[in-house]
Amino acid sequence: MYPQRPAEFEYKRPASLDEAIGLLAENGDTRPLAGGHSLLPMMKLRLAEPATVVDIGRIPGLDGIEADGDGLRIGALATHASVAASELVREKCRVLATTAEGIGDRQVRNRGTIGGSLAHADPGADYPTVVTALGATVVVRGPNGELEIAADGFFTGVFTTALAQGELVTAVRVPSAQKAAYLKHRHPASGYAVVGVACVVGTDEARVVVGGVTGTPVLIAVSPVEAEAIEAVAEELPDALSGALSDTYASGEYRVHLAQVLAKRAIKAAFAAA
Ligand SMILES: Cc1cc2nc3c(=O)[nH]c(=O)nc-3n(C[C@H](O)[C@H](O)[C@H](O)COP(=O)(O)OP(=O)(O)OC[C@H]3O[C@@H](n4cnc5c(N)ncnc54)[C@H](O)[C@@H]3O)c2cc1C
């Protein structure tokens, strides 16, 4: 029987980003809380037992979605529902809005945040795959100031990222993309991607990214941008996806098969997108 309640912890609710960063720097056993849809279940299962939880959910100015040059800057606290509903996101990068629309259920979309999803780095999460394909940048603030980390290097393993203790994701910067698609095989209970494949066709290169199969999104960039070369990616996927994860729902072998099927469909859908 799993424990249904978290271990005891201290709760802090900073009113500003600087205050939050100060609190997170105070000791190494402190975790930020955003939407709580991944952290709280982990705490109830005692897979996470932070001594202090720093609730960043009401820090003003972290949930904005705005134009950033030709692309977008999405605040870490933007919920999946607000990304899905944003006309600006639909205009500049429709695939991100449709991805957000397909996350979990209504409650998860209303509470869960893009920053929390990226920081949590669940292999079955949708945003990590899509932002990697888009060539996005994760904006991070910590005790030493601000830095930007390419999504391609941000996810380092199962539930692990390039974030150092005490650092917060504050935003993600996403280039605009029209020819893009993301398809997933949804887990029937949760909606998580058993396998998800994103394809973004740019002028200089096409990027195909597979999520859910190994610990991190796997990027395969193809240049020049020719349909046949990109479609060949699907055939070569088993080599790129060694160490596929297995669980009670899907074996590693089945995941690789799904990745090949979804990659072919995602590539076609990206080329067909307006
Ligand atoms: C039933 C269910 C179904 C789901 N289905 C899907 C799905 O289909 N697809 C999908 O992608 N996800 C799914 N999720 C996960 C959901 O999207 C979560 O909301 C998301 O993974 C975490 O976001 P959060 O804001 O809730 O983060 P939290 O749970 O608050 O935090 C998650 C982790 O990130 C850290 N963190 C949070 N914010 C920051 C920040 N700004 N900077 C640094 N660290 C931070 C926390 O300390 C914690 O370690 C599902 C969750 C549930 C409960």
CSV table of C-alpha atoms in Angstrom, one decimal, residues 9-217:
chain,number,residue,atom,x,y,z
A,9,PHE,CA,7.5,19.6,4.8
A,10,GLU,CA,7.7,23.4,5.3
A,11,TYR,CA,5.6,25.5,2.8
A,12,LYS,CA,6.8,28.9,1.6
A,13,ARG,CA,5.1,31.2,-0.8
A,14,PRO,CA,7.4,33.9,-2.1
A,15,ALA,CA,5.9,37.1,-3.7
A,16,SER,CA,8.7,37.7,-6.1
A,17,LEU,CA,11.2,35.8,-8.3
A,18,ASP,CA,14.2,37.2,-6.3
A,19,GLU,CA,12.6,36.0,-3.0
A,20,ALA,CA,12.0,32.5,-4.5
A,21,ILE,CA,15.6,32.2,-5.7
A,22,GLY,CA,16.8,33.3,-2.3
A,23,LEU,CA,14.6,30.6,-0.6
A,24,LEU,CA,15.7,27.9,-3.0
A,25,ALA,CA,19.4,28.8,-2.3
A,26,GLU,CA,18.9,28.4,1.4
A,27,ASN,CA,19.4,24.7,1.5
A,28,GLY,CA,19.7,21.8,-1.0
A,29,ASP,CA,16.5,20.0,0.1
A,30,THR,CA,14.1,22.6,-1.3
A,31,ARG,CA,11.8,22.1,-4.3
A,32,PRO,CA,9.8,24.6,-6.3
A,33,LEU,CA,6.1,23.9,-6.7
A,34,ALA,CA,4.2,25.2,-9.8
A,35,GLY,CA,1.0,23.4,-10.9
A,36,GLY,CA,1.7,20.5,-8.5
A,37,HIS,CA,0.5,17.9,-10.9
A,38,SER,CA,3.7,16.0,-10.9
A,39,LEU,CA,5.4,17.1,-7.7
A,40,LEU,CA,2.4,16.4,-5.4
A,41,PRO,CA,1.8,12.8,-6.6
A,42,MET,CA,5.5,12.2,-6.2
A,43,MET,CA,5.4,13.5,-2.7
A,44,LYS,CA,2.4,11.4,-1.8
A,45,LEU,CA,4.2,8.3,-3.1
A,46,ARG,CA,7.2,9.4,-1.1
A,47,LEU,CA,9.3,9.4,-4.3
A,48,ALA,CA,10.1,13.1,-3.4
A,49,GLU,CA,10.5,14.2,0.3
A,50,PRO,CA,11.6,17.8,0.1
A,51,ALA,CA,12.1,19.5,3.5
A,52,THR,CA,10.7,22.8,2.1
A,53,VAL,CA,8.4,23.4,-0.8
A,54,VAL,CA,8.6,26.9,-2.4
A,55,ASP,CA,5.3,27.7,-4.1
A,56,ILE,CA,6.2,29.8,-7.1
A,57,GLY,CA,2.6,29.7,-8.4
A,58,ARG,CA,1.6,33.2,-7.5
A,59,ILE,CA,4.7,35.1,-8.5
A,60,PRO,CA,3.5,37.9,-10.8
A,61,GLY,CA,4.7,38.1,-14.4
A,62,LEU,CA,5.7,34.5,-14.9
A,63,ASP,CA,2.7,33.4,-16.8
A,64,GLY,CA,2.8,35.7,-19.8
A,65,ILE,CA,2.7,34.6,-23.4
A,66,GLU,CA,4.2,37.3,-25.7
A,67,ALA,CA,5.8,37.8,-29.1
A,68,ASP,CA,9.6,37.6,-29.0
A,69,GLY,CA,10.9,38.8,-32.4
A,70,ASP,CA,9.4,36.5,-34.9
A,71,GLY,CA,8.8,33.8,-32.2
A,72,LEU,CA,7.3,33.5,-28.8
A,73,ARG,CA,8.3,33.9,-25.2
A,74,ILE,CA,6.2,31.8,-22.9
A,75,GLY,CA,6.4,32.3,-19.1
A,76,ALA,CA,7.1,29.2,-17.0
A,77,LEU,CA,3.8,29.5,-15.2
A,78,ALA,CA,1.7,29.6,-18.4
A,79,THR,CA,-0.7,26.7,-18.0
A,80,HIS,CA,-1.3,24.1,-20.6
A,81,ALA,CA,-4.8,25.5,-21.0
A,82,SER,CA,-3.6,29.0,-21.6
A,83,VAL,CA,-1.0,27.8,-24.2
A,84,ALA,CA,-3.8,25.8,-25.9
A,85,ALA,CA,-6.1,28.8,-25.9
A,86,SER,CA,-3.6,31.5,-27.0
A,87,GLU,CA,-4.3,33.0,-30.4
A,88,LEU,CA,-0.7,34.2,-30.5
A,89,VAL,CA,0.6,30.7,-30.1
A,90,ARG,CA,-1.8,29.4,-32.8
A,91,GLU,CA,-0.7,32.1,-35.2
A,92,LYS,CA,3.1,31.7,-34.7
A,93,CYS,CA,3.5,28.0,-33.6
A,94,ARG,CA,0.3,26.1,-33.9
A,95,VAL,CA,1.9,22.8,-33.0
A,96,LEU,CA,2.6,24.0,-29.5
A,97,ALA,CA,-1.1,24.9,-29.0
A,98,THR,CA,-2.3,21.6,-30.3
A,99,THR,CA,0.3,19.8,-28.1
A,100,ALA,CA,-1.0,21.6,-25.0
A,101,GLU,CA,-4.5,20.7,-26.0
A,102,GLY,CA,-3.6,17.0,-25.9
A,103,ILE,CA,-2.0,17.0,-22.5
A,104,GLY,CA,-3.8,14.9,-19.8
A,105,ASP,CA,-7.3,16.0,-19.0
A,106,ARG,CA,-9.0,19.4,-18.2
A,107,GLN,CA,-7.8,19.5,-14.6
A,108,VAL,CA,-4.2,18.8,-15.6
A,109,ARG,CA,-4.3,21.4,-18.3
A,110,ASN,CA,-5.8,24.0,-15.9
A,111,ARG,CA,-3.1,23.5,-13.3
A,112,GLY,CA,0.0,22.1,-15.0
A,113,THR,CA,2.5,24.6,-16.3
A,114,ILE,CA,5.0,24.6,-19.2
A,115,GLY,CA,7.9,25.4,-16.9
A,116,GLY,CA,6.9,22.5,-14.5
A,117,SER,CA,6.6,20.1,-17.4
A,118,LEU,CA,10.1,21.0,-18.8
A,119,ALA,CA,11.8,20.9,-15.4
A,120,HIS,CA,10.1,17.6,-14.5
A,121,ALA,CA,11.5,16.0,-17.7
A,122,ASP,CA,9.2,13.0,-17.6
A,123,PRO,CA,10.1,10.8,-20.6
A,124,GLY,CA,6.4,10.5,-21.4
A,125,ALA,CA,5.7,14.3,-21.3
A,126,ASP,CA,4.8,16.1,-24.5
A,127,TYR,CA,6.4,19.5,-24.3
A,128,PRO,CA,10.1,18.3,-24.1
A,129,THR,CA,9.8,16.5,-27.4
A,130,VAL,CA,8.1,19.4,-29.2
A,131,VAL,CA,10.3,22.2,-27.8
A,132,THR,CA,13.4,20.2,-28.8
A,133,ALA,CA,12.1,19.8,-32.4
A,134,LEU,CA,11.3,23.5,-32.5
A,135,GLY,CA,14.8,24.4,-31.5
A,136,ALA,CA,13.5,26.3,-28.4
A,137,THR,CA,15.6,27.8,-25.6
A,138,VAL,CA,14.9,27.4,-21.9
A,139,VAL,CA,15.4,30.6,-19.9
A,140,VAL,CA,16.8,29.9,-16.4
A,141,ARG,CA,17.3,32.2,-13.3
A,142,GLY,CA,19.4,31.2,-10.4
A,143,PRO,CA,21.7,32.7,-7.7
A,144,ASN,CA,24.2,33.6,-10.4
A,145,GLY,CA,21.8,35.4,-12.7
A,146,GLU,CA,20.1,34.4,-16.0
A,147,LEU,CA,21.2,31.9,-18.6
A,148,GLU,CA,19.6,30.3,-21.7
A,149,ILE,CA,19.9,26.6,-22.4
A,150,ALA,CA,19.1,25.1,-25.8
A,151,ALA,CA,16.2,22.6,-25.4
A,152,ASP,CA,18.4,20.1,-27.2
A,153,GLY,CA,20.9,20.0,-24.3
A,154,PHE,CA,18.4,20.6,-21.5
A,155,PHE,CA,17.0,17.1,-21.0
A,156,THR,CA,19.8,14.9,-19.6
A,157,GLY,CA,18.0,11.8,-18.4
A,158,VAL,CA,14.9,10.4,-16.9
A,159,PHE,CA,13.5,13.2,-14.7
A,160,THR,CA,16.8,15.0,-14.9
A,161,THR,CA,17.8,18.2,-16.7
A,162,ALA,CA,20.7,20.7,-17.0
A,163,LEU,CA,19.1,22.8,-14.1
A,164,ALA,CA,21.3,23.2,-11.1
A,165,GLN,CA,19.9,23.1,-7.6
A,166,GLY,CA,18.3,26.4,-6.8
A,167,GLU,CA,17.7,27.4,-10.5
A,168,LEU,CA,14.3,28.1,-11.8
A,169,VAL,CA,12.9,27.9,-15.3
A,170,THR,CA,11.4,31.3,-15.9
A,171,ALA,CA,10.4,31.1,-19.6
A,172,VAL,CA,10.8,29.2,-22.9
A,173,ARG,CA,11.7,31.0,-26.1
A,174,VAL,CA,10.2,29.3,-29.1
A,175,PRO,CA,10.9,30.2,-32.8
A,176,SER,CA,7.8,30.4,-35.0
A,177,ALA,CA,7.1,27.3,-37.1
A,178,GLN,CA,4.4,26.6,-39.6
A,179,LYS,CA,5.4,23.3,-41.1
A,180,ALA,CA,5.3,21.2,-37.9
A,181,ALA,CA,3.4,18.3,-36.4
A,182,TYR,CA,3.4,16.3,-33.2
A,183,LEU,CA,1.7,12.9,-32.9
A,184,LYS,CA,1.6,10.6,-29.9
A,185,HIS,CA,0.3,7.3,-28.9
A,186,ARG,CA,-1.6,8.3,-25.7
A,187,HIS,CA,-1.5,6.2,-22.6
A,188,PRO,CA,-5.2,5.3,-22.3
A,189,ALA,CA,-5.3,6.2,-18.5
A,190,SER,CA,-3.3,9.4,-18.3
A,191,GLY,CA,-2.8,10.8,-21.7
A,192,TYR,CA,1.0,10.8,-21.4
A,193,ALA,CA,2.9,9.9,-24.6
A,194,VAL,CA,3.8,6.2,-24.6
A,195,VAL,CA,5.6,7.5,-27.7
A,196,GLY,CA,5.5,10.9,-29.2
A,197,VAL,CA,7.1,12.2,-32.4
A,198,ALA,CA,7.5,15.8,-33.5
A,199,CYS,CA,8.6,16.9,-36.9
A,200,VAL,CA,9.5,20.5,-37.7
A,201,VAL,CA,10.5,21.4,-41.3
A,202,GLY,CA,12.6,24.5,-41.6
A,203,THR,CA,14.4,26.1,-44.5
A,204,ASP,CA,17.9,24.8,-43.6
A,205,GLU,CA,17.1,21.6,-41.8
A,206,ALA,CA,14.2,19.3,-40.7
A,207,ARG,CA,14.1,18.1,-37.2
A,208,VAL,CA,12.5,14.8,-36.1
A,209,VAL,CA,12.4,14.2,-32.4
A,210,VAL,CA,11.2,11.0,-30.7
A,211,GLY,CA,10.0,11.1,-27.1
A,212,GLY,CA,8.8,8.4,-24.7
A,213,VAL,CA,11.1,5.7,-26.0
A,214,THR,CA,14.4,6.4,-24.2
A,215,GLY,CA,15.1,8.6,-21.1
A,216,THR,CA,15.3,11.9,-23.1
A,217,PRO,CA,13.9,13.2,-26.4
